[in-house]
mmCIF file with all atom_site columns, C-alpha atoms in Angstrom:
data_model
loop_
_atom_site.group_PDB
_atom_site.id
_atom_site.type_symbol
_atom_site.label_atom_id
_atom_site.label_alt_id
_atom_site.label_comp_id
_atom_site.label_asym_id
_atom_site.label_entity_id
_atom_site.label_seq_id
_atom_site.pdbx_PDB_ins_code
_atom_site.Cartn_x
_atom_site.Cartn_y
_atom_site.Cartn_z
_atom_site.occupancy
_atom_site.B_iso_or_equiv
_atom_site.pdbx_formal_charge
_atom_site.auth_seq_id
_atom_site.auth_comp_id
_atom_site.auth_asym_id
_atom_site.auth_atom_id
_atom_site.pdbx_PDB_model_num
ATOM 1   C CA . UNK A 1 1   ? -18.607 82.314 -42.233 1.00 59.00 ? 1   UNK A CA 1
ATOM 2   C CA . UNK A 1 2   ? -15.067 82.623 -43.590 1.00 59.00 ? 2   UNK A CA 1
ATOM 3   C CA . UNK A 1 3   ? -14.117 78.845 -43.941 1.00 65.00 ? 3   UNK A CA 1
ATOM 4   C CA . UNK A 1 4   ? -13.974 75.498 -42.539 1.00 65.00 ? 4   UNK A CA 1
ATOM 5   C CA . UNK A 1 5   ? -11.832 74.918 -39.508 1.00 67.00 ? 5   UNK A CA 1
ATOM 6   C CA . UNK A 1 6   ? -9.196  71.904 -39.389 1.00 69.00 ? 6   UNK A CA 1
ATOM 7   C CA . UNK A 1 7   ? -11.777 70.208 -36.774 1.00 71.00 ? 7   UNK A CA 1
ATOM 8   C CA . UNK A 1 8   ? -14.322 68.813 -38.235 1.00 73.00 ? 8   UNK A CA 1
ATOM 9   C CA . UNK A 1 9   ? -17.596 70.257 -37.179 1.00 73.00 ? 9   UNK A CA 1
ATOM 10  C CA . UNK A 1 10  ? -15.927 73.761 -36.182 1.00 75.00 ? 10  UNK A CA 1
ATOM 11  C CA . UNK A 1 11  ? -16.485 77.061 -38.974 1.00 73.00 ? 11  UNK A CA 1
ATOM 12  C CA . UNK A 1 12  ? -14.406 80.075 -38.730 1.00 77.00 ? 12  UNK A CA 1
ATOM 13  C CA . UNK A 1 13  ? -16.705 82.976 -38.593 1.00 76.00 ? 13  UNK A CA 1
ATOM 14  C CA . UNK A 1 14  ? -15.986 86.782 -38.743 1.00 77.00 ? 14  UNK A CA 1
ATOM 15  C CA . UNK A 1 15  ? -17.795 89.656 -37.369 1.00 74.00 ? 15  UNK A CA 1
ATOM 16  C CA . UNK A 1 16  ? -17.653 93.252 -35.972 1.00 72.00 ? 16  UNK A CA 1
ATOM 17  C CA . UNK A 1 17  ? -18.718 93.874 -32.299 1.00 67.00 ? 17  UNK A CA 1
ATOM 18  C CA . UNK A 1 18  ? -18.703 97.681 -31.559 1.00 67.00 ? 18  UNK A CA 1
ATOM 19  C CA . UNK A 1 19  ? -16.593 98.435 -34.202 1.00 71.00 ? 19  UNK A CA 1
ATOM 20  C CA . UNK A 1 20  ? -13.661 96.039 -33.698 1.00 73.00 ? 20  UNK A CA 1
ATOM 21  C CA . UNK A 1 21  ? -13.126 92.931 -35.812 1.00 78.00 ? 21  UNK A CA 1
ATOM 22  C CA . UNK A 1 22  ? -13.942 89.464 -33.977 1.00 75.00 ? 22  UNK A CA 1
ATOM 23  C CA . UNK A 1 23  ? -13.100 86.211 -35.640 1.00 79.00 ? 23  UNK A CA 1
ATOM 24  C CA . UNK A 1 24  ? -13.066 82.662 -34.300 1.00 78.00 ? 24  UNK A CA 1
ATOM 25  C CA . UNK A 1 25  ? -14.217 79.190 -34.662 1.00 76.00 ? 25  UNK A CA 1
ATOM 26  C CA . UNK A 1 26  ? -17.930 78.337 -33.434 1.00 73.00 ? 26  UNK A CA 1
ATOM 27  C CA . UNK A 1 27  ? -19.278 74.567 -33.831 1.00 70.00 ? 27  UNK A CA 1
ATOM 28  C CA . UNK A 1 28  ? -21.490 74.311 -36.488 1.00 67.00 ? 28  UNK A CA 1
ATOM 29  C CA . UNK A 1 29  ? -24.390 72.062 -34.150 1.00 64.00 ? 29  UNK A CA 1
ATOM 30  C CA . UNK A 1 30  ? -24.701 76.224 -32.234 1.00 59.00 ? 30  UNK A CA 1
ATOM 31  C CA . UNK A 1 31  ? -26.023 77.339 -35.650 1.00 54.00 ? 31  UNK A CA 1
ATOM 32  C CA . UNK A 1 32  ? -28.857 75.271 -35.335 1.00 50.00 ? 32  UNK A CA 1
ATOM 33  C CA . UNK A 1 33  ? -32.186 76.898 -33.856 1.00 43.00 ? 33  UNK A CA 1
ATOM 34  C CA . UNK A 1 34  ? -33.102 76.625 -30.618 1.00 45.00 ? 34  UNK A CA 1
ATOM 35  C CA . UNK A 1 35  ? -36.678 76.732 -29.483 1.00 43.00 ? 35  UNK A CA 1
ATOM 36  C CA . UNK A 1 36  ? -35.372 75.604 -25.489 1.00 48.00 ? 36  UNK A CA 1
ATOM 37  C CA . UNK A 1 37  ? -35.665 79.505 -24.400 1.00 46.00 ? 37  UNK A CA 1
ATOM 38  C CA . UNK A 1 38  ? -36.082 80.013 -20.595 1.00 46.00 ? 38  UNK A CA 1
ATOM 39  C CA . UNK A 1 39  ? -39.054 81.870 -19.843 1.00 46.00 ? 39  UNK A CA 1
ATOM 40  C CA . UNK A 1 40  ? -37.616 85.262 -18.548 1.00 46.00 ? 40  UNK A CA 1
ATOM 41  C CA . UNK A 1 41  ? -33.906 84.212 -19.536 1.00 46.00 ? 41  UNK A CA 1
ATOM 42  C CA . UNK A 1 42  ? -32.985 87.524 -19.199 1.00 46.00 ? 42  UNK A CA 1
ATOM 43  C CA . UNK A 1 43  ? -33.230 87.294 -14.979 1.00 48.00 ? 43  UNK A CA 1
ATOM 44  C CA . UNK A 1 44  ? -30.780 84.246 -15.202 1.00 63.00 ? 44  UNK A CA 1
ATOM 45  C CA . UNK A 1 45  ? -27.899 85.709 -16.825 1.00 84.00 ? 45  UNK A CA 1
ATOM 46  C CA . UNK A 1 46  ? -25.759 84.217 -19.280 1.00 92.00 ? 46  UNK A CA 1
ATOM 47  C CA . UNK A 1 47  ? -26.631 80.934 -20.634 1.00 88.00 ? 47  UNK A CA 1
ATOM 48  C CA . UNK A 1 48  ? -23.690 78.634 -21.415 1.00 93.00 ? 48  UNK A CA 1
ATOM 49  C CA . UNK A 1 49  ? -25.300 74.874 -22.337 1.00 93.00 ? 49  UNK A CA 1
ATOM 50  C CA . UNK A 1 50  ? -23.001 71.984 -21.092 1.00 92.00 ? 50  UNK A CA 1
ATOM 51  C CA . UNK A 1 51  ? -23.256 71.024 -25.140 1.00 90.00 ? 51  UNK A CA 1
ATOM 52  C CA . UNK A 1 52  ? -21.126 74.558 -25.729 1.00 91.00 ? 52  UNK A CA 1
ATOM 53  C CA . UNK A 1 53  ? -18.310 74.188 -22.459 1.00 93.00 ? 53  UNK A CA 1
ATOM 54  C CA . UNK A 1 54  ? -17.799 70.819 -23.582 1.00 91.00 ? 54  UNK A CA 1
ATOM 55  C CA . UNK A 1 55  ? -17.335 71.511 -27.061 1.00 89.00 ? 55  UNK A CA 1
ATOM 56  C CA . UNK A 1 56  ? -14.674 74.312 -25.737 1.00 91.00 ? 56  UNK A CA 1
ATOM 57  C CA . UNK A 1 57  ? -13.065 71.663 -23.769 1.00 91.00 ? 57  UNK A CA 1
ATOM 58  C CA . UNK A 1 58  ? -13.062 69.163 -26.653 1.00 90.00 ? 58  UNK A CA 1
ATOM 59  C CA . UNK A 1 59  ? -11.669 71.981 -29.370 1.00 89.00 ? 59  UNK A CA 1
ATOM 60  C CA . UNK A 1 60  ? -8.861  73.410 -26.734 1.00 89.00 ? 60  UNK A CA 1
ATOM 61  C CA . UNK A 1 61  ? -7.968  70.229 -25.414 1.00 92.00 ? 61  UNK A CA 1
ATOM 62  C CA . UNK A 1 62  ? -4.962  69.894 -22.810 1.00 96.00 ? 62  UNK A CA 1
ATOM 63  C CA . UNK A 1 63  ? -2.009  72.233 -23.135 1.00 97.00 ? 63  UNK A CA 1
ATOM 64  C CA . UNK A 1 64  ? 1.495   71.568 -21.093 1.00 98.00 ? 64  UNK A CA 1
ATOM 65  C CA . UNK A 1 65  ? 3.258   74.764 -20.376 1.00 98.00 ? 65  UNK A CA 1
ATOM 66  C CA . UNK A 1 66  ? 6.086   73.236 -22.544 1.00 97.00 ? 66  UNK A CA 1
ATOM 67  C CA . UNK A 1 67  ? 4.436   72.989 -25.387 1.00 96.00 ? 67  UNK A CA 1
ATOM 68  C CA . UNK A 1 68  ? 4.213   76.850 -26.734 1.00 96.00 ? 68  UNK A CA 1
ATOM 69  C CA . UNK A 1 69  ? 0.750   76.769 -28.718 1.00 94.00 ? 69  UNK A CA 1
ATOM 70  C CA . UNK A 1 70  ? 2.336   79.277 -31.056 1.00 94.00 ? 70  UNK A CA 1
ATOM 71  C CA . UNK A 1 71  ? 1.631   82.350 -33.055 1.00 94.00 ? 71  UNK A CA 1
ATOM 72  C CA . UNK A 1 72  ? 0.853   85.537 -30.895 1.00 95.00 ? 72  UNK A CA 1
ATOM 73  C CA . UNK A 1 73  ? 0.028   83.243 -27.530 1.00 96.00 ? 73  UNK A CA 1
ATOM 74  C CA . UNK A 1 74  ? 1.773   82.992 -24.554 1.00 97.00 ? 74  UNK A CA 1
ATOM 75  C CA . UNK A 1 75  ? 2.839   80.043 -22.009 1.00 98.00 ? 75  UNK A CA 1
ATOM 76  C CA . UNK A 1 76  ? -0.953  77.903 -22.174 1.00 97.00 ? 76  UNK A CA 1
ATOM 77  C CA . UNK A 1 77  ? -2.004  75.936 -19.178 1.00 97.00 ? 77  UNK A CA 1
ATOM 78  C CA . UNK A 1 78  ? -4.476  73.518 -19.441 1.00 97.00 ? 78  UNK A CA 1
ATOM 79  C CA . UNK A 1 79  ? -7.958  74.151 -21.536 1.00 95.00 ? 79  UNK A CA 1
ATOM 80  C CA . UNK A 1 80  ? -6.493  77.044 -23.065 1.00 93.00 ? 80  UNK A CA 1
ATOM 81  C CA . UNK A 1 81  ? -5.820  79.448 -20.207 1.00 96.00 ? 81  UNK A CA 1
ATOM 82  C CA . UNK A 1 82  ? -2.817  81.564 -21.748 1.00 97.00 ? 82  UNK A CA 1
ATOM 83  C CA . UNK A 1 83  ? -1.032  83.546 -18.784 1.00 97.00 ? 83  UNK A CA 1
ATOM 84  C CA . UNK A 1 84  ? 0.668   85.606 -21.599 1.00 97.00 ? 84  UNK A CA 1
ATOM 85  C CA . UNK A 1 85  ? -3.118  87.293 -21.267 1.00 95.00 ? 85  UNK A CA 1
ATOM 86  C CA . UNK A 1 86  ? -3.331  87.584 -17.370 1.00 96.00 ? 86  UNK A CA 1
ATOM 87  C CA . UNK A 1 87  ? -2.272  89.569 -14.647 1.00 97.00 ? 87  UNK A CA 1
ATOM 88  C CA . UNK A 1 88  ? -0.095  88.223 -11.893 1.00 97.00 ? 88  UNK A CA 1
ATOM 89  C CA . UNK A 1 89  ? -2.472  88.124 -9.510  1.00 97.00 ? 89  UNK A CA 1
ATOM 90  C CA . UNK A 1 90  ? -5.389  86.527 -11.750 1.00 96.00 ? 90  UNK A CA 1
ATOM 91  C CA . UNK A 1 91  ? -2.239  83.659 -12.490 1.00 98.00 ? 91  UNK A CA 1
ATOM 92  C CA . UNK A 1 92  ? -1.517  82.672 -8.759  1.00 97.00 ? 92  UNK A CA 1
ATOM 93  C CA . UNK A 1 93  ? -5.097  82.468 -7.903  1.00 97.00 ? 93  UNK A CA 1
ATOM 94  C CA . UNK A 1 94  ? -6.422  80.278 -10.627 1.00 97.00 ? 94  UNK A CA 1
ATOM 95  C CA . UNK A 1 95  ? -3.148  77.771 -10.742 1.00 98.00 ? 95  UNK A CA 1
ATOM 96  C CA . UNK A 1 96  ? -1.768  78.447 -6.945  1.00 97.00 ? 96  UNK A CA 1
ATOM 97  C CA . UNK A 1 97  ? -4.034  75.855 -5.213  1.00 97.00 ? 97  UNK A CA 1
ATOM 98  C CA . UNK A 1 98  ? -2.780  73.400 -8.247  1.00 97.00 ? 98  UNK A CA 1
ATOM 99  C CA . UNK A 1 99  ? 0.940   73.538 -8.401  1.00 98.00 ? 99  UNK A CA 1
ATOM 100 C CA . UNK A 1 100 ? 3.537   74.072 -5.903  1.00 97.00 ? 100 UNK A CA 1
ATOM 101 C CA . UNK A 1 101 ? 4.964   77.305 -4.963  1.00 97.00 ? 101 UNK A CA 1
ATOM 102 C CA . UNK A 1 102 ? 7.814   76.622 -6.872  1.00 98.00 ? 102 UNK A CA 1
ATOM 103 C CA . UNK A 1 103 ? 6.338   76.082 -9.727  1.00 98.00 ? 103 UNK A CA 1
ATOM 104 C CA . UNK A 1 104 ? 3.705   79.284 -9.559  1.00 98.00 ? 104 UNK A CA 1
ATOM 105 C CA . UNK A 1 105 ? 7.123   81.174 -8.893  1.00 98.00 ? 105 UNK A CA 1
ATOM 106 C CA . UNK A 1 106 ? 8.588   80.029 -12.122 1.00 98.00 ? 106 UNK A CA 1
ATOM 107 C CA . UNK A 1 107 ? 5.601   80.202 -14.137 1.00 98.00 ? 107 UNK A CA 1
ATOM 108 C CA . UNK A 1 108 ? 4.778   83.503 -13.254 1.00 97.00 ? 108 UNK A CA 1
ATOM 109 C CA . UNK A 1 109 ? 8.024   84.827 -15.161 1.00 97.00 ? 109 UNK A CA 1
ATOM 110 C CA . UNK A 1 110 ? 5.970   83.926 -17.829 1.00 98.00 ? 110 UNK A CA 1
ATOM 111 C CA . UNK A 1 111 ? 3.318   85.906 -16.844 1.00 98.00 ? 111 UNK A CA 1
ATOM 112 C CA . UNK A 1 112 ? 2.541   88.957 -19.476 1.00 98.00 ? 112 UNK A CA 1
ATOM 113 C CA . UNK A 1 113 ? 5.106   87.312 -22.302 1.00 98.00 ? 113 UNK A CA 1
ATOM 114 C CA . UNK A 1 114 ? 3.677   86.130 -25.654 1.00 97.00 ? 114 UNK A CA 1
ATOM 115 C CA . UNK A 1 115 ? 4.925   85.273 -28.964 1.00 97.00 ? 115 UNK A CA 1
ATOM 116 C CA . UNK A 1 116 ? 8.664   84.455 -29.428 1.00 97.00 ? 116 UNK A CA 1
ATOM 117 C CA . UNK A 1 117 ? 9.392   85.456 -25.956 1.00 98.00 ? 117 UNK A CA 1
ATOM 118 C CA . UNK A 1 118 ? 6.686   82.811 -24.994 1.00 98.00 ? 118 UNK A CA 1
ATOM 119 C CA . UNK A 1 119 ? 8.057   80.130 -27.257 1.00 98.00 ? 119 UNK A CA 1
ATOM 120 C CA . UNK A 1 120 ? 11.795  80.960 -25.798 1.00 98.00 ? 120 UNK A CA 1
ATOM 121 C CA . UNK A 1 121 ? 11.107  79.912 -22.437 1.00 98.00 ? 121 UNK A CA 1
ATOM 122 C CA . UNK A 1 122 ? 8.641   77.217 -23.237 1.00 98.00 ? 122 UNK A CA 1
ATOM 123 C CA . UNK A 1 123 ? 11.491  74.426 -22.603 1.00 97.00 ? 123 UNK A CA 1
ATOM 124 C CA . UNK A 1 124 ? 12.228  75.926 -18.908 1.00 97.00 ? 124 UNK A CA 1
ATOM 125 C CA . UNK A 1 125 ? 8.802   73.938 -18.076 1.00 98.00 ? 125 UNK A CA 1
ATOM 126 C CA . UNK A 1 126 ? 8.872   70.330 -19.317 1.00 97.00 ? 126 UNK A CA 1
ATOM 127 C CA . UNK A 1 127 ? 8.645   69.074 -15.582 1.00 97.00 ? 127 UNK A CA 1
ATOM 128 C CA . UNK A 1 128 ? 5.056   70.772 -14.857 1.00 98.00 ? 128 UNK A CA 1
ATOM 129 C CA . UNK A 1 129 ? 2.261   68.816 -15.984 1.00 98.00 ? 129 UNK A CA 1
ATOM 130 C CA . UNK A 1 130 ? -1.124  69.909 -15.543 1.00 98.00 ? 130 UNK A CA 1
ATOM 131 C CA . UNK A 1 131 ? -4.238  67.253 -15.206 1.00 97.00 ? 131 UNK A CA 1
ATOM 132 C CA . UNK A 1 132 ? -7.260  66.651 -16.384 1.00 95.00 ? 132 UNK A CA 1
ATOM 133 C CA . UNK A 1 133 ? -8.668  67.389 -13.567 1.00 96.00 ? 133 UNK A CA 1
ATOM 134 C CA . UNK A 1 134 ? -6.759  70.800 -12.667 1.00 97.00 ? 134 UNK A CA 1
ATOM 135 C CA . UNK A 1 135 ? -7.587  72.042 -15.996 1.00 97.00 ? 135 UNK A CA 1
ATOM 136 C CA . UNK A 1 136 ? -11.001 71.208 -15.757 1.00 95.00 ? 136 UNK A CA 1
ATOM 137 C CA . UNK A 1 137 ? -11.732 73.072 -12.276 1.00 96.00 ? 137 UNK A CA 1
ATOM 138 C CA . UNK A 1 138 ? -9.822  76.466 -13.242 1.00 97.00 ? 138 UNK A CA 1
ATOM 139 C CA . UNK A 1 139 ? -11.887 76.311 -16.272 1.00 96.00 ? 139 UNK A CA 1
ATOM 140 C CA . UNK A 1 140 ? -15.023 76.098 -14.673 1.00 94.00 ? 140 UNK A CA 1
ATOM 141 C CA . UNK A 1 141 ? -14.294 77.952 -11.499 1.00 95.00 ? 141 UNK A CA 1
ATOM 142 C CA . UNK A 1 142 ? -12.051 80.808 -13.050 1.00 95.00 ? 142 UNK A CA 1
ATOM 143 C CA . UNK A 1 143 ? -12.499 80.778 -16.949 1.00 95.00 ? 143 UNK A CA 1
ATOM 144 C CA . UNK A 1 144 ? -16.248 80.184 -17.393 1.00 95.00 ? 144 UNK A CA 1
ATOM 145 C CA . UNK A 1 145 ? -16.955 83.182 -15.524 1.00 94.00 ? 145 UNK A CA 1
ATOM 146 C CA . UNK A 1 146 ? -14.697 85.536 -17.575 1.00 93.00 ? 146 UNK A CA 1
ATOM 147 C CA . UNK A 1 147 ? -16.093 84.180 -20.628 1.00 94.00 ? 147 UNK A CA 1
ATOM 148 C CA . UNK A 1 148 ? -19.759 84.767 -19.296 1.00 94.00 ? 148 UNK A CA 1
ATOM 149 C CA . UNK A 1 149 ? -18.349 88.770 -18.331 1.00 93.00 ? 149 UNK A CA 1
ATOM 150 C CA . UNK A 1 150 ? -16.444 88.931 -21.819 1.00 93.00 ? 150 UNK A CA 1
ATOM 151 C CA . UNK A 1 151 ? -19.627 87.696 -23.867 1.00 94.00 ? 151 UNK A CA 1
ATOM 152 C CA . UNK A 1 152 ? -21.985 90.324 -21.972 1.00 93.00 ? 152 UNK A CA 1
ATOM 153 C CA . UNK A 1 153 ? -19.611 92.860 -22.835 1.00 93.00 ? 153 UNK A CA 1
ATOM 154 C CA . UNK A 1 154 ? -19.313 92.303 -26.741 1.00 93.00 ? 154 UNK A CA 1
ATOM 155 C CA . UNK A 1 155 ? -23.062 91.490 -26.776 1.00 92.00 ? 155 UNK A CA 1
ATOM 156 C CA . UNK A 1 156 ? -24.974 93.723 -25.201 1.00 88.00 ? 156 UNK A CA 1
ATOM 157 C CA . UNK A 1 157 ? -28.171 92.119 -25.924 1.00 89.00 ? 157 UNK A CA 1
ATOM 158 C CA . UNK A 1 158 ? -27.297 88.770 -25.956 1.00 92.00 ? 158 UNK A CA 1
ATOM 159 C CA . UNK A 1 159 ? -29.712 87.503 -23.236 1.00 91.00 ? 159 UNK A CA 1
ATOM 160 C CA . UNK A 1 160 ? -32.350 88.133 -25.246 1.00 89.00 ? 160 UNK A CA 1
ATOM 161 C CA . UNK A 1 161 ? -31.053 85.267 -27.200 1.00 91.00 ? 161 UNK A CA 1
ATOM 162 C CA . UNK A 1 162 ? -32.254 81.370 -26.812 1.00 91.00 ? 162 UNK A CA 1
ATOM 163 C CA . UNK A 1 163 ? -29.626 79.767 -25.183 1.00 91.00 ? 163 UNK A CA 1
ATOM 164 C CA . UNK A 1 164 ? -27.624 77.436 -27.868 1.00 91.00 ? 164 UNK A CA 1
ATOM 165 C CA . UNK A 1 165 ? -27.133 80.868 -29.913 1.00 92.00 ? 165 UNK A CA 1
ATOM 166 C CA . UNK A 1 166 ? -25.584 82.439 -26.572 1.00 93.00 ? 166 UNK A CA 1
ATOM 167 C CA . UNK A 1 167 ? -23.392 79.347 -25.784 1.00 93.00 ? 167 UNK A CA 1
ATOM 168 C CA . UNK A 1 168 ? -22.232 79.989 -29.804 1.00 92.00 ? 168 UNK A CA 1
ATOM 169 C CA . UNK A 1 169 ? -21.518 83.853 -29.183 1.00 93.00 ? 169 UNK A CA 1
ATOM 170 C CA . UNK A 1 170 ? -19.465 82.778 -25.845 1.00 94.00 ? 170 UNK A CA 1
ATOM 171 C CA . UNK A 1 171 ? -17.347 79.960 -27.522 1.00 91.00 ? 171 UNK A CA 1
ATOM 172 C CA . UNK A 1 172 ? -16.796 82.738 -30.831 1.00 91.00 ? 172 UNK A CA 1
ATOM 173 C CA . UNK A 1 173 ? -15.658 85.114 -27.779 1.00 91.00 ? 173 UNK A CA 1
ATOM 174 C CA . UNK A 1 174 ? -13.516 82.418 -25.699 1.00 90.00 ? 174 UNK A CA 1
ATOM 175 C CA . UNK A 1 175 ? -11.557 81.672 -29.170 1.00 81.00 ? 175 UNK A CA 1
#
């Protein structure tokens, strides 16, 4: 634990995961035990408790590509999906059955940029709104899934865990 995070509720933790520094924010109700193991979890993949995606949802809430979230990200749609940290293609398949081709075509010059550049061409986008409800569907059809491959990756034997601890590793991850 390095220190308490401006949300209430949320700690910022540190670690190393094969060999590289990993810091975040994971909810403090993940620390908790869990006793709620599958039998066999380790057949069923991944474990991501509705308690831990909706505590992602509630800590990234909404972002408008307008509003540049700032520091080293890039142009952020919706619950936290930063296309400065996609590739083209990954960009026009999550958002292209959400916005108009007009809009994917401008947004994907945005594609790949991050920091100041990001925050420079923020203002080009204050007509594109994104719902509740496209956020919500990219995140579970398209971001859930690379958080599930991400969290495999960085914890090899994280299966092996009971379930709230491996919703906890993937929200440290996500972050």
């Amino acid at each position: 634990r390095v220190a308490d995070s401006p949300k209430a509720g949320w700690m910022e933790v540190k670690t190393i995961v094969h060999g590289q520094p990993l810091r975040g924010f994971v909810h403090s109700g993940f620390l908790a035990l869990d006793v709620n193991m599958p039998p066999d979890s380790t057949s069923i993949g991944l474990q991501i408790p509705e308690v831990a995606l909706q505590m992602i949802l509630d800590f990234e809430g909404m972002d408008q590509p307008s509003k540049w979230p700032g520091s080293s990200s890039g142009i952020s749609l919706g619950r936290g999906y930063d296309i400065g940290y996609c590739s083209q293609d990954e960009f026009e398949t999550d958002w292209g059955p959400h916005l108009t081709s007009d809009q994917v075509k401008r947004l994907a010059k945005a594609v790949g940029k991050r920091g100041a550049a990001a925050r420079n061409i923020a203002g080009n986008y204050q007509d594109i709104r994104i719902t509740q409800a496209m956020a919500d569907e990219v995140f579970r059809r398209s971001t859930v899934p690379k958080i599930r491959r991400m969290t495999m990756s960085a914890f090899p034997g994280i299966l092996l865990l009971p379930t709230n601890t491996q919703g906890a590793l993937a929200s440290l991850v996500y972050n």
